[in-house]
Structures are given as structure tokens and as C-alpha cells.
PDB file of N, CA and C in Angstrom:
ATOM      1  N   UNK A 159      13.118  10.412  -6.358  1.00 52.00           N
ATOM      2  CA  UNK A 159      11.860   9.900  -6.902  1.00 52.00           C
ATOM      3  C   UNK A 159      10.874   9.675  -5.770  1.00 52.00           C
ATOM      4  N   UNK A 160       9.824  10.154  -5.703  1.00 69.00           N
ATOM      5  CA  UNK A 160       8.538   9.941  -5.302  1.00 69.00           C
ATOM      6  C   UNK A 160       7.631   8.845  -5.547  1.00 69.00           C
ATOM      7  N   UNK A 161       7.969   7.672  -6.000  1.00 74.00           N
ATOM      8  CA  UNK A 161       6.964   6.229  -6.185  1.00 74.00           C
ATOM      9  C   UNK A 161       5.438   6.745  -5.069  1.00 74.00           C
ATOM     10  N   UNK A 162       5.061   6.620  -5.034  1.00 80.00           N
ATOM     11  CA  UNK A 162       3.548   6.631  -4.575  1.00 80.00           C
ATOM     12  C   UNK A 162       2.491   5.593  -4.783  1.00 80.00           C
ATOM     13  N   UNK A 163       2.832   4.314  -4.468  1.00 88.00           N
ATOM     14  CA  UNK A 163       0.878   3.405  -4.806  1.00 88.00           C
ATOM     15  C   UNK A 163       0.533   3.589  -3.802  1.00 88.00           C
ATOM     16  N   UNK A 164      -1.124   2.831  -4.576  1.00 93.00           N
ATOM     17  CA  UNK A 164      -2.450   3.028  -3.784  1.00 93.00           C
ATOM     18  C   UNK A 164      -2.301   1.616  -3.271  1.00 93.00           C
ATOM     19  N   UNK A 165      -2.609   1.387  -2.039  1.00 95.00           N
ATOM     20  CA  UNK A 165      -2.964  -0.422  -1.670  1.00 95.00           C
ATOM     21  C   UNK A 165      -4.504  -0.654  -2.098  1.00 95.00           C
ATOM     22  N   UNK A 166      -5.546  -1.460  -2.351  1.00 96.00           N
ATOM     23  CA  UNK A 166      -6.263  -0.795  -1.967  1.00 96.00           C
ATOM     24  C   UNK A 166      -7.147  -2.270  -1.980  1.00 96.00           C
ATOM     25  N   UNK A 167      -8.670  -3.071  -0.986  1.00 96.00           N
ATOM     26  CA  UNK A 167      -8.664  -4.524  -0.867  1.00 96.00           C
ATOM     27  C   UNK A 167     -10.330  -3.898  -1.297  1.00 96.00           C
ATOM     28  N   UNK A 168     -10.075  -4.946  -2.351  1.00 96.00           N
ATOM     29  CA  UNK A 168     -11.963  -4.882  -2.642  1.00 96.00           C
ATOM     30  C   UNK A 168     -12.396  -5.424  -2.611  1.00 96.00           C
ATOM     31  N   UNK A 169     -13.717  -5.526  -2.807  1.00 95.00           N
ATOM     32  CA  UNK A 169     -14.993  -6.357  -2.408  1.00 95.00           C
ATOM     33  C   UNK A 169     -15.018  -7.522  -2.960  1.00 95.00           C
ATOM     34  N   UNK A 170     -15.648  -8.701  -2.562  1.00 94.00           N
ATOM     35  CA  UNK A 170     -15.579  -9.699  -3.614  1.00 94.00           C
ATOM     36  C   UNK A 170     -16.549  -9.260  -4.572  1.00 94.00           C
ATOM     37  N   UNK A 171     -16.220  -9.900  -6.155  1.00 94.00           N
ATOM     38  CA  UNK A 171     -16.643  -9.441  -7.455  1.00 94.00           C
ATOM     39  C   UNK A 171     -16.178  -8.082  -7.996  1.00 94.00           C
ATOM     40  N   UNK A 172     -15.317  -7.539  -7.231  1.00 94.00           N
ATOM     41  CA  UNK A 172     -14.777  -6.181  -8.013  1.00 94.00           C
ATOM     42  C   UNK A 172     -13.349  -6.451  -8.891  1.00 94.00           C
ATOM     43  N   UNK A 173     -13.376  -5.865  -9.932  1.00 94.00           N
ATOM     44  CA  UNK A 173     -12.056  -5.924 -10.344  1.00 94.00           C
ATOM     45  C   UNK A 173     -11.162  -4.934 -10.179  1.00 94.00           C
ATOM     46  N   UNK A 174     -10.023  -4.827 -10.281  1.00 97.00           N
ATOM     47  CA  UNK A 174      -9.106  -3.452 -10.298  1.00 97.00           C
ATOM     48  C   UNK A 174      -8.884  -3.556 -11.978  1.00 97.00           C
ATOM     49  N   UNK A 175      -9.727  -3.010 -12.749  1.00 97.00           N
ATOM     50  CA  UNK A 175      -9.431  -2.841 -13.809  1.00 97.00           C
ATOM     51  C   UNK A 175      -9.302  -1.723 -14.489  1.00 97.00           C
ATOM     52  N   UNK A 176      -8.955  -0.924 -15.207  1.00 97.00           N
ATOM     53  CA  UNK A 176      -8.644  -0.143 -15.831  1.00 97.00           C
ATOM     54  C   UNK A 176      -9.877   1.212 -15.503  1.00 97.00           C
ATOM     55  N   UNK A 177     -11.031   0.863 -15.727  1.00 96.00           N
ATOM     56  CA  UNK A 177     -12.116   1.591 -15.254  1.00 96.00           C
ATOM     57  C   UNK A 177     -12.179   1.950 -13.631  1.00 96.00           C
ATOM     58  N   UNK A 178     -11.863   0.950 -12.880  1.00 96.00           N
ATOM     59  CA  UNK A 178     -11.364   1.181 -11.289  1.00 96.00           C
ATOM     60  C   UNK A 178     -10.552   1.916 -10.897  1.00 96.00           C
ATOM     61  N   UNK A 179      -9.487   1.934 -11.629  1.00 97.00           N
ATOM     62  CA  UNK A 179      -8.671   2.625 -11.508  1.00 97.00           C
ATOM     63  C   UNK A 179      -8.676   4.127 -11.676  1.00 97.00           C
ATOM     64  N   UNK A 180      -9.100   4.268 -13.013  1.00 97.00           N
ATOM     65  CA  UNK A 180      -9.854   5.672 -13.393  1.00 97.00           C
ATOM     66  C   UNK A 180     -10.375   6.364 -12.015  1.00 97.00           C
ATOM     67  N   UNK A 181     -11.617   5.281 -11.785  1.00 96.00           N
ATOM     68  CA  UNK A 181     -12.519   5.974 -10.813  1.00 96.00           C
ATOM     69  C   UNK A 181     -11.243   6.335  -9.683  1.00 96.00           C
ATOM     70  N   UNK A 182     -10.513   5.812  -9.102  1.00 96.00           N
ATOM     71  CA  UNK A 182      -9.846   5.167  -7.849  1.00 96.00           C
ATOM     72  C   UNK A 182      -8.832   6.990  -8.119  1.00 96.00           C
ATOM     73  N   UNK A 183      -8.380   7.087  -9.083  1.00 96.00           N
ATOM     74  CA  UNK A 183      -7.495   8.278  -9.165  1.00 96.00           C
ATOM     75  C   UNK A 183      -8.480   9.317  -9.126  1.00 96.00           C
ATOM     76  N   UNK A 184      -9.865   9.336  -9.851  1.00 97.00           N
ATOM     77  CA  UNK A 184     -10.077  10.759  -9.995  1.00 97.00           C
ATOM     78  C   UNK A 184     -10.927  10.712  -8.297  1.00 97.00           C
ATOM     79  N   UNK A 185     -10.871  10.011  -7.612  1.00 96.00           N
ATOM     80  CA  UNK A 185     -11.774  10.106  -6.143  1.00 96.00           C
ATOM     81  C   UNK A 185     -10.270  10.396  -5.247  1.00 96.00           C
ATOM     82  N   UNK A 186      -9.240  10.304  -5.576  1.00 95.00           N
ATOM     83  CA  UNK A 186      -8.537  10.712  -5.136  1.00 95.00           C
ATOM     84  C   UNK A 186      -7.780  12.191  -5.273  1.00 95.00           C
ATOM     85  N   UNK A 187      -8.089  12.950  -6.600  1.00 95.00           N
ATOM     86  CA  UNK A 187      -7.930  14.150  -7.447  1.00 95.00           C
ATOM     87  C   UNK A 187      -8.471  15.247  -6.597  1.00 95.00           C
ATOM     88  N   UNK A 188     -10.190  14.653  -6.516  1.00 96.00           N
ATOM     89  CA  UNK A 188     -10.954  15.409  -5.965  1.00 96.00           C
ATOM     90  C   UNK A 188     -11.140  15.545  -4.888  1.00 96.00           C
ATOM     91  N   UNK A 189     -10.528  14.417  -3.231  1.00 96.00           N
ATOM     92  CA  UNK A 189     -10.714  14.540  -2.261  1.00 96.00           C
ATOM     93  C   UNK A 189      -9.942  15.083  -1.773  1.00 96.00           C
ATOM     94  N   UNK A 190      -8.388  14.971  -2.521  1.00 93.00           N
ATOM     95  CA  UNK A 190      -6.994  15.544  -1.378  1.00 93.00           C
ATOM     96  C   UNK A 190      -6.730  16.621  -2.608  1.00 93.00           C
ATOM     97  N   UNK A 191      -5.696  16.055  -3.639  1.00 91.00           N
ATOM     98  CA  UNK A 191      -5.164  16.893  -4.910  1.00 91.00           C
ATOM     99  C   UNK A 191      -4.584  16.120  -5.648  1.00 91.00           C
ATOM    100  N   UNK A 192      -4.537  16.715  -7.063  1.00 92.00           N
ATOM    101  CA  UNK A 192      -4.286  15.917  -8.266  1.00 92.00           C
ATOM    102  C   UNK A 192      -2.726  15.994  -7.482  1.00 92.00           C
ATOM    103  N   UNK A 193      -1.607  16.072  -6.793  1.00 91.00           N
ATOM    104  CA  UNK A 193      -0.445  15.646  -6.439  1.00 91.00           C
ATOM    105  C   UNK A 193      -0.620  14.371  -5.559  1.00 91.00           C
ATOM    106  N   UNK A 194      -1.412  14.265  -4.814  1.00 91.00           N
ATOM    107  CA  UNK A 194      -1.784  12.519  -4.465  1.00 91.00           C
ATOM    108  C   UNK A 194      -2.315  11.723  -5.398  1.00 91.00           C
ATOM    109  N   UNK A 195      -2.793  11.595  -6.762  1.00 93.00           N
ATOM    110  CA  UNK A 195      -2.801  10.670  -7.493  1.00 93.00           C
ATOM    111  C   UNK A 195      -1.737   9.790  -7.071  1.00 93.00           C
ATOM    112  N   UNK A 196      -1.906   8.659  -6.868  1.00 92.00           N
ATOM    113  CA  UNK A 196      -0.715   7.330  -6.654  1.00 92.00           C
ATOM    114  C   UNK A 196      -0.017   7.415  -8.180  1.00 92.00           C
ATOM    115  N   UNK A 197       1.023   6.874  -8.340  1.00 89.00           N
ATOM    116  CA  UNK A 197       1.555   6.249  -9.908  1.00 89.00           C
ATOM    117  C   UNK A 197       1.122   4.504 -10.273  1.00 89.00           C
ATOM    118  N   UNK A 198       0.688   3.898  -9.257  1.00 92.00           N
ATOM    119  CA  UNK A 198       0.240   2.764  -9.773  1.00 92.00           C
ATOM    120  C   UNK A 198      -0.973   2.462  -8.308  1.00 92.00           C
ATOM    121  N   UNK A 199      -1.440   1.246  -8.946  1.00 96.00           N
ATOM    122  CA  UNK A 199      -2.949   1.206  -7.816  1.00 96.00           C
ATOM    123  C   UNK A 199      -2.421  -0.656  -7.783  1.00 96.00           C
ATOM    124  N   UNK A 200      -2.762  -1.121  -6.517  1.00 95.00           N
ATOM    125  CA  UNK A 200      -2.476  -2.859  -6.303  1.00 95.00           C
ATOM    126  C   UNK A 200      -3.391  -3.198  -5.825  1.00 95.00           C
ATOM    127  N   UNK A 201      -4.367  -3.969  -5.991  1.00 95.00           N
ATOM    128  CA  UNK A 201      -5.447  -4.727  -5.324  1.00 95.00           C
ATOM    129  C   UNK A 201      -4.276  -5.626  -3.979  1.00 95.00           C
ATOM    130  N   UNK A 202      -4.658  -5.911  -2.851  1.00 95.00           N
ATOM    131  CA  UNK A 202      -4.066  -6.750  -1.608  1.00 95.00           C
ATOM    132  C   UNK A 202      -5.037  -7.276  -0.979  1.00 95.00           C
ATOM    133  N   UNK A 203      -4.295  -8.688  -0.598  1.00 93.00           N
ATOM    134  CA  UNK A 203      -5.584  -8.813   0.725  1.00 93.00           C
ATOM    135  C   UNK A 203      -5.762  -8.077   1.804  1.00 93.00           C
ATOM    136  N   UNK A 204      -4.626  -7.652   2.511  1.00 95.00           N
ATOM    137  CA  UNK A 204      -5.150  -6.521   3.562  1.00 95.00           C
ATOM    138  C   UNK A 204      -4.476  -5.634   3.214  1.00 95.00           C
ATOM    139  N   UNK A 205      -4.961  -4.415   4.569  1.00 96.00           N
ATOM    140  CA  UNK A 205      -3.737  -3.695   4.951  1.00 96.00           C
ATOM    141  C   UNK A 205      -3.529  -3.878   6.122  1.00 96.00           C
ATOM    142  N   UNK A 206      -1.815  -3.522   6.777  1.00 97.00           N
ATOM    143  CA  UNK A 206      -1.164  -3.704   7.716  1.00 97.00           C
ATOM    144  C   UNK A 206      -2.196  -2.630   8.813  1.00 97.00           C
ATOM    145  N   UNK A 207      -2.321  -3.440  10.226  1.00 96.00           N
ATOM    146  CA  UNK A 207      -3.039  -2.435  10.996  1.00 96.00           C
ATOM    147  C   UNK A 207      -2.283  -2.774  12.280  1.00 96.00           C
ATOM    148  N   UNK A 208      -2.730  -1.777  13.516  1.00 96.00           N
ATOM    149  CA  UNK A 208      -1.730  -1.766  14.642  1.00 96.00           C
ATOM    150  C   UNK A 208      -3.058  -2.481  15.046  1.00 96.00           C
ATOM    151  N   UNK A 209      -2.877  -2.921  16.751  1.00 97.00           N
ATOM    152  CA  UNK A 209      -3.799  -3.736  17.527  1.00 97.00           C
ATOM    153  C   UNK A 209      -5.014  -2.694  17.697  1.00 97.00           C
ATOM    154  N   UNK A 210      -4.885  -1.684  17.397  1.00 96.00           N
ATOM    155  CA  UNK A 210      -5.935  -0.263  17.606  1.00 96.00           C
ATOM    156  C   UNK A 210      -6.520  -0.300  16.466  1.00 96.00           C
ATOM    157  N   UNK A 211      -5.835  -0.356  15.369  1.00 96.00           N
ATOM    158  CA  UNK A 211      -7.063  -0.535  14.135  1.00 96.00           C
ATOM    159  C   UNK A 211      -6.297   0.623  13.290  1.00 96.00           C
ATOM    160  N   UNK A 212      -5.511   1.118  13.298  1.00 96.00           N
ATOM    161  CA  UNK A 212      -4.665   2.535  12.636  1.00 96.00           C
ATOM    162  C   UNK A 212      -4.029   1.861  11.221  1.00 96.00           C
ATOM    163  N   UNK A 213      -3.666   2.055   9.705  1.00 95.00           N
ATOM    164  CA  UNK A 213      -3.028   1.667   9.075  1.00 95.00           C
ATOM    165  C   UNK A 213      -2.116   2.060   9.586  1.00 95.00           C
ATOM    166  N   UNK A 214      -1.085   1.253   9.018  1.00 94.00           N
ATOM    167  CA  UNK A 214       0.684   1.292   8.714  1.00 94.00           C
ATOM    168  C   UNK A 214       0.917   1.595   7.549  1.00 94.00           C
ATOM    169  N   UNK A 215       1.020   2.514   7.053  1.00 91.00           N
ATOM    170  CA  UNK A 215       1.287   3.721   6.018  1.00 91.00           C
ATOM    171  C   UNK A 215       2.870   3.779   6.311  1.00 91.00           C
ATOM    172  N   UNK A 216       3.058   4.605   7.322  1.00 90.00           N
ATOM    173  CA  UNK A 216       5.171   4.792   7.051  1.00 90.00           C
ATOM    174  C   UNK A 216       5.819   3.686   7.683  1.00 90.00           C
ATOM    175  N   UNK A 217       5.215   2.519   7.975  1.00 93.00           N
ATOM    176  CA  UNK A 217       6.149   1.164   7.916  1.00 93.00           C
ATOM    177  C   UNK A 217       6.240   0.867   6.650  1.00 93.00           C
ATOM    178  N   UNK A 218       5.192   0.684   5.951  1.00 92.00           N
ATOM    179  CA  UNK A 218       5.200   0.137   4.820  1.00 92.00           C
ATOM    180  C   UNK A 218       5.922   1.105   3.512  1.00 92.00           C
ATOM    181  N   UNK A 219       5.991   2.106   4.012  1.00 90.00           N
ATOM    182  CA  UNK A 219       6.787   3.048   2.758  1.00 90.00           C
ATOM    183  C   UNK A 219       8.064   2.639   3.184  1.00 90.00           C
ATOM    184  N   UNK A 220       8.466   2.636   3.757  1.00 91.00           N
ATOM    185  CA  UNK A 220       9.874   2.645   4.532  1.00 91.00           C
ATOM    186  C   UNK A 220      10.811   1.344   3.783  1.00 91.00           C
ATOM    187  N   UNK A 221       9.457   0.726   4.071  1.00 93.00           N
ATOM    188  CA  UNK A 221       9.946  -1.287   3.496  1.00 93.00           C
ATOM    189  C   UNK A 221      10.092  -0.827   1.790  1.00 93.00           C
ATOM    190  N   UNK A 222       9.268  -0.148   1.317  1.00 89.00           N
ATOM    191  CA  UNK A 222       9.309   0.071  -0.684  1.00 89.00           C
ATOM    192  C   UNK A 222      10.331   0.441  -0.422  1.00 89.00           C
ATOM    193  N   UNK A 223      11.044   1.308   0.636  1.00 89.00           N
ATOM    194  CA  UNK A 223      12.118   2.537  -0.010  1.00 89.00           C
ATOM    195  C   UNK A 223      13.252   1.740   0.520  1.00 89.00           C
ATOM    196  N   UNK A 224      13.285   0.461   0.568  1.00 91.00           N
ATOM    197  CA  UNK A 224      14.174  -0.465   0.989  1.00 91.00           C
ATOM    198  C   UNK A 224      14.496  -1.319   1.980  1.00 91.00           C
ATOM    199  N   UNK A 225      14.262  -0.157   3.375  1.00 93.00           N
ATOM    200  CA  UNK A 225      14.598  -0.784   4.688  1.00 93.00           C
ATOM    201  C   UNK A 225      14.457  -2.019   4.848  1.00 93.00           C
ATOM    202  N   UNK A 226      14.686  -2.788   6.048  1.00 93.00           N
ATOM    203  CA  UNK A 226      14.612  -4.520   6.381  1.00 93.00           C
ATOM    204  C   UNK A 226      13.237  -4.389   7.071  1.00 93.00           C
ATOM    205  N   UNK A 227      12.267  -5.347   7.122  1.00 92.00           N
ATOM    206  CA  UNK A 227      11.190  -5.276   7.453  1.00 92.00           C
ATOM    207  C   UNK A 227      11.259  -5.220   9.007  1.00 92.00           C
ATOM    208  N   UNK A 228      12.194  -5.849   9.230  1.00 93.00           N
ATOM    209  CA  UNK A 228      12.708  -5.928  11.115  1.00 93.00           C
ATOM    210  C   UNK A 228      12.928  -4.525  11.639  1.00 93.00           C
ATOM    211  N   UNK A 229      13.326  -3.429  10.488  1.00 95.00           N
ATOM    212  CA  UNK A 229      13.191  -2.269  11.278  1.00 95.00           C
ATOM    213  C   UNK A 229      12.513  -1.400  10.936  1.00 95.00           C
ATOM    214  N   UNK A 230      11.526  -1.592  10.364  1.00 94.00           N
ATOM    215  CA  UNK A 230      10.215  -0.956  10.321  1.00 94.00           C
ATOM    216  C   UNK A 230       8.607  -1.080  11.216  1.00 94.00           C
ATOM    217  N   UNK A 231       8.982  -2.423  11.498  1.00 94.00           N
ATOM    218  CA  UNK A 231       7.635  -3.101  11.544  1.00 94.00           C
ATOM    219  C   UNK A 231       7.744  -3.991  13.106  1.00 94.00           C
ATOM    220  N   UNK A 232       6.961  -3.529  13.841  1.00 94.00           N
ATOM    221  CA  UNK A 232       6.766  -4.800  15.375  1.00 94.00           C
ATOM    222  C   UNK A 232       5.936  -5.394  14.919  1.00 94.00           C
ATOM    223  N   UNK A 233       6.021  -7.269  14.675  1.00 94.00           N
ATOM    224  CA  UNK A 233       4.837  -7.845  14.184  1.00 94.00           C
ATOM    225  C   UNK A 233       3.821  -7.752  15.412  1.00 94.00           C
ATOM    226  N   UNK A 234       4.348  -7.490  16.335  1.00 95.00           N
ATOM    227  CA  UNK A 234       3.474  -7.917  18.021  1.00 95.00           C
ATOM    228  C   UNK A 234       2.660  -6.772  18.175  1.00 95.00           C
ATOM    229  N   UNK A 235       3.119  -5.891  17.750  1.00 94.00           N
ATOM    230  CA  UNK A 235       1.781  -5.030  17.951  1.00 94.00           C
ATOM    231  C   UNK A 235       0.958  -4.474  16.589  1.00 94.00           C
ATOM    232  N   UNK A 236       0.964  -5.761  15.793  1.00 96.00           N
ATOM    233  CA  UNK A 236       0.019  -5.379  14.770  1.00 96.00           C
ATOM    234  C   UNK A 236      -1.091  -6.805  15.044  1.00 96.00           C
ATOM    235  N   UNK A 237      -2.087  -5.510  14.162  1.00 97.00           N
ATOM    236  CA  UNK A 237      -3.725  -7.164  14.544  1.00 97.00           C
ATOM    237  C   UNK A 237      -3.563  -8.071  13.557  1.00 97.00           C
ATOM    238  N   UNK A 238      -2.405  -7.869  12.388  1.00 97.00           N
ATOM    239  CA  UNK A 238      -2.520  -8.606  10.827  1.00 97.00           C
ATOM    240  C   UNK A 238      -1.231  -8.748  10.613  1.00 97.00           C
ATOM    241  N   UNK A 239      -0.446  -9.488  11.796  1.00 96.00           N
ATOM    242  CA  UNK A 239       1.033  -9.623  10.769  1.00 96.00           C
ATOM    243  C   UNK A 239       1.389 -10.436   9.838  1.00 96.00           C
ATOM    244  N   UNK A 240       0.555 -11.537   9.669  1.00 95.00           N
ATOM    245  CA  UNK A 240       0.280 -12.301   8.521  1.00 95.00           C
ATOM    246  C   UNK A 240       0.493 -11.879   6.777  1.00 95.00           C
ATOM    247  N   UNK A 241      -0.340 -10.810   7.162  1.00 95.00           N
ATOM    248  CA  UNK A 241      -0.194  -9.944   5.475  1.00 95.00           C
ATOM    249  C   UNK A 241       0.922  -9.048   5.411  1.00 95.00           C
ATOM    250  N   UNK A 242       1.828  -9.154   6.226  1.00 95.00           N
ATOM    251  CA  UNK A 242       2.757  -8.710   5.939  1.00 95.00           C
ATOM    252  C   UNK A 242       3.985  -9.416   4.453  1.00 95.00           C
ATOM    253  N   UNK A 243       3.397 -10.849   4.658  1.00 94.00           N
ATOM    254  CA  UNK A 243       4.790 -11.325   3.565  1.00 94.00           C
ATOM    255  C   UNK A 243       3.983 -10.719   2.331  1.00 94.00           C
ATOM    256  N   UNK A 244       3.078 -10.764   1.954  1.00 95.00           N
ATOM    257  CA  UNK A 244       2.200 -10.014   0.717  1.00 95.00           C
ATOM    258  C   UNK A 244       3.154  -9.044   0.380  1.00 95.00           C
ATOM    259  N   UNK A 245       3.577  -7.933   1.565  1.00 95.00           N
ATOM    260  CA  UNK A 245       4.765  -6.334   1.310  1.00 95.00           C
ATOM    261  C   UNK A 245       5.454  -6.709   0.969  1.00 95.00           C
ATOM    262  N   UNK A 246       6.388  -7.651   1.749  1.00 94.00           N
ATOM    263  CA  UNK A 246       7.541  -8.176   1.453  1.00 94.00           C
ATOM    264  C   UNK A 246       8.042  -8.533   0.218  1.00 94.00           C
ATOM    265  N   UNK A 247       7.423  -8.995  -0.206  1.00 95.00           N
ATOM    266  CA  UNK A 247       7.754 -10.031  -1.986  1.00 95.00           C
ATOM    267  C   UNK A 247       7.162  -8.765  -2.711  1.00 95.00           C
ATOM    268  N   UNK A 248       5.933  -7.794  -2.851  1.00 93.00           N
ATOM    269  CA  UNK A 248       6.203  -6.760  -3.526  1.00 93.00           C
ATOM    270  C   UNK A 248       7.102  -6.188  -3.611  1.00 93.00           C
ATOM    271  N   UNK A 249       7.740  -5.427  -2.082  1.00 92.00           N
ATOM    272  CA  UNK A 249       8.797  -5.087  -2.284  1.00 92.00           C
ATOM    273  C   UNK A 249      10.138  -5.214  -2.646  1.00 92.00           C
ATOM    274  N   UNK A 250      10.668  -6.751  -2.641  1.00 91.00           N
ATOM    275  CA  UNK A 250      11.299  -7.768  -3.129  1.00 91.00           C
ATOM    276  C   UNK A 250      11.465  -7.570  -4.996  1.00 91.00           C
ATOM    277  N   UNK A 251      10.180  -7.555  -5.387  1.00 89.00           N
ATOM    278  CA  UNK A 251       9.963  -7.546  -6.733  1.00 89.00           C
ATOM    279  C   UNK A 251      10.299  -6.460  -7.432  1.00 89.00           C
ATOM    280  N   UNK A 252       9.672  -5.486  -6.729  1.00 81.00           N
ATOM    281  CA  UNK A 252      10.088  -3.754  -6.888  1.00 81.00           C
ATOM    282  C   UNK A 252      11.309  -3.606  -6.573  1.00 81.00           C
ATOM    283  N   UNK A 253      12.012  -3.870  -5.802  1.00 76.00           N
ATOM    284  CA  UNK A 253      13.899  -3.709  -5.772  1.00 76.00           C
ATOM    285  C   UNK A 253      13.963  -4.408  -7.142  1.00 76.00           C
ATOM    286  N   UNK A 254      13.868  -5.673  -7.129  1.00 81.00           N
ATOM    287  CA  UNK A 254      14.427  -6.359  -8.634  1.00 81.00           C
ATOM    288  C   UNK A 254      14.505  -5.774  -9.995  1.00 81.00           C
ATOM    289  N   UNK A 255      13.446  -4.895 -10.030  1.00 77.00           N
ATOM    290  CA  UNK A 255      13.118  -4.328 -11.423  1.00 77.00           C
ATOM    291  C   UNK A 255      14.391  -2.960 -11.060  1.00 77.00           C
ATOM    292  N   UNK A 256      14.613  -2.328 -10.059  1.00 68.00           N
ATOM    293  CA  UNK A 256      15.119  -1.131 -10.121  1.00 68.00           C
ATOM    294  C   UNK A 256      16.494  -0.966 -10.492  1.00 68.00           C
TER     295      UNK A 256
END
């Protein structure tokens, strides 16, 4: 299985609602390919970044697809390790259901 979400932190006054979402997949359809559509979209407060400013994209897949966060992730060389427990308990939640 391929799970795929979108993270994605919006503005204040935006919702991730059903219409957002819409938009959020078909801007994604049209920029890469309808095979990157995500399967679900999560509003977060951040995303994980290195001290350079780069997302953490395959730490954070790594953590959905189970791994321990200790071996994915150096909190020391990220600018936001804070928002990391945010992953954590998603991912936590997402094991639970599986």
C-alpha cells in the first residue's frame, strides 16, 4: 500500500474543508500528475524543516510507515523540533486504526 497525505499549514481564516481540498488535489493533478493526488489532506501547524530550511518529507514517511522517531529524525539539526510530537501522535493514531 501506498498511503500518501498532503501536510499542508494555512493561513489564518482558512479552512481545510471539503472545497480546499478539491482545490488542494486538483492543483496538485495539474502541477505533477493525477498519481500524486495524496489519499487524504491534514491541516498542521508546521512542517518539519532542517536548520537550512529543506522539508523533511522521508523522515516523516518513514515515521507513518512505522519506524521509531529516534531513527528517522536528528532533532538537533532541525529549526522546528517542537512540531515534531504533532507526527508522532498522528502516526500513533494511524498505527491504531491499522
Amino acid at each position: 500500500e501506498s498511503y500518501m497525505p498532503l501536510f499542508v499549514v494555512l493561513r489564518p481564516g482558512i479552512a481545510l474543508d471539503e472545497a480546499m481540498k478539491t482545490k488542494l488535489n486538483n492543483a496538485v493533478k495539474t502541477a505533477l500528475s493525477p498519481r500524486f493526488v495524496p489519499n487524504d489532506i491534514f491541516a498542521v501547524p508546521e512542517i518539519p524543516r532542517t536548520l537550512s530550511g529543506k522539508k523533511q518529507e522521508l523522515p516523516i514517511k518513514k515515521l507513518l510507515l512505522g519506524q521509531p522517531i529516534e531513527k528517522v529524525i536528528n532533532r538537533d539539526a532541525m529549526a522546528n523540533p517542537g512540531c515534531l510530537d504533532w507526527y508522532v501522535a498522528f502516526a500513533g493514531t494511524r498505527a491504531a486504526k491499522a
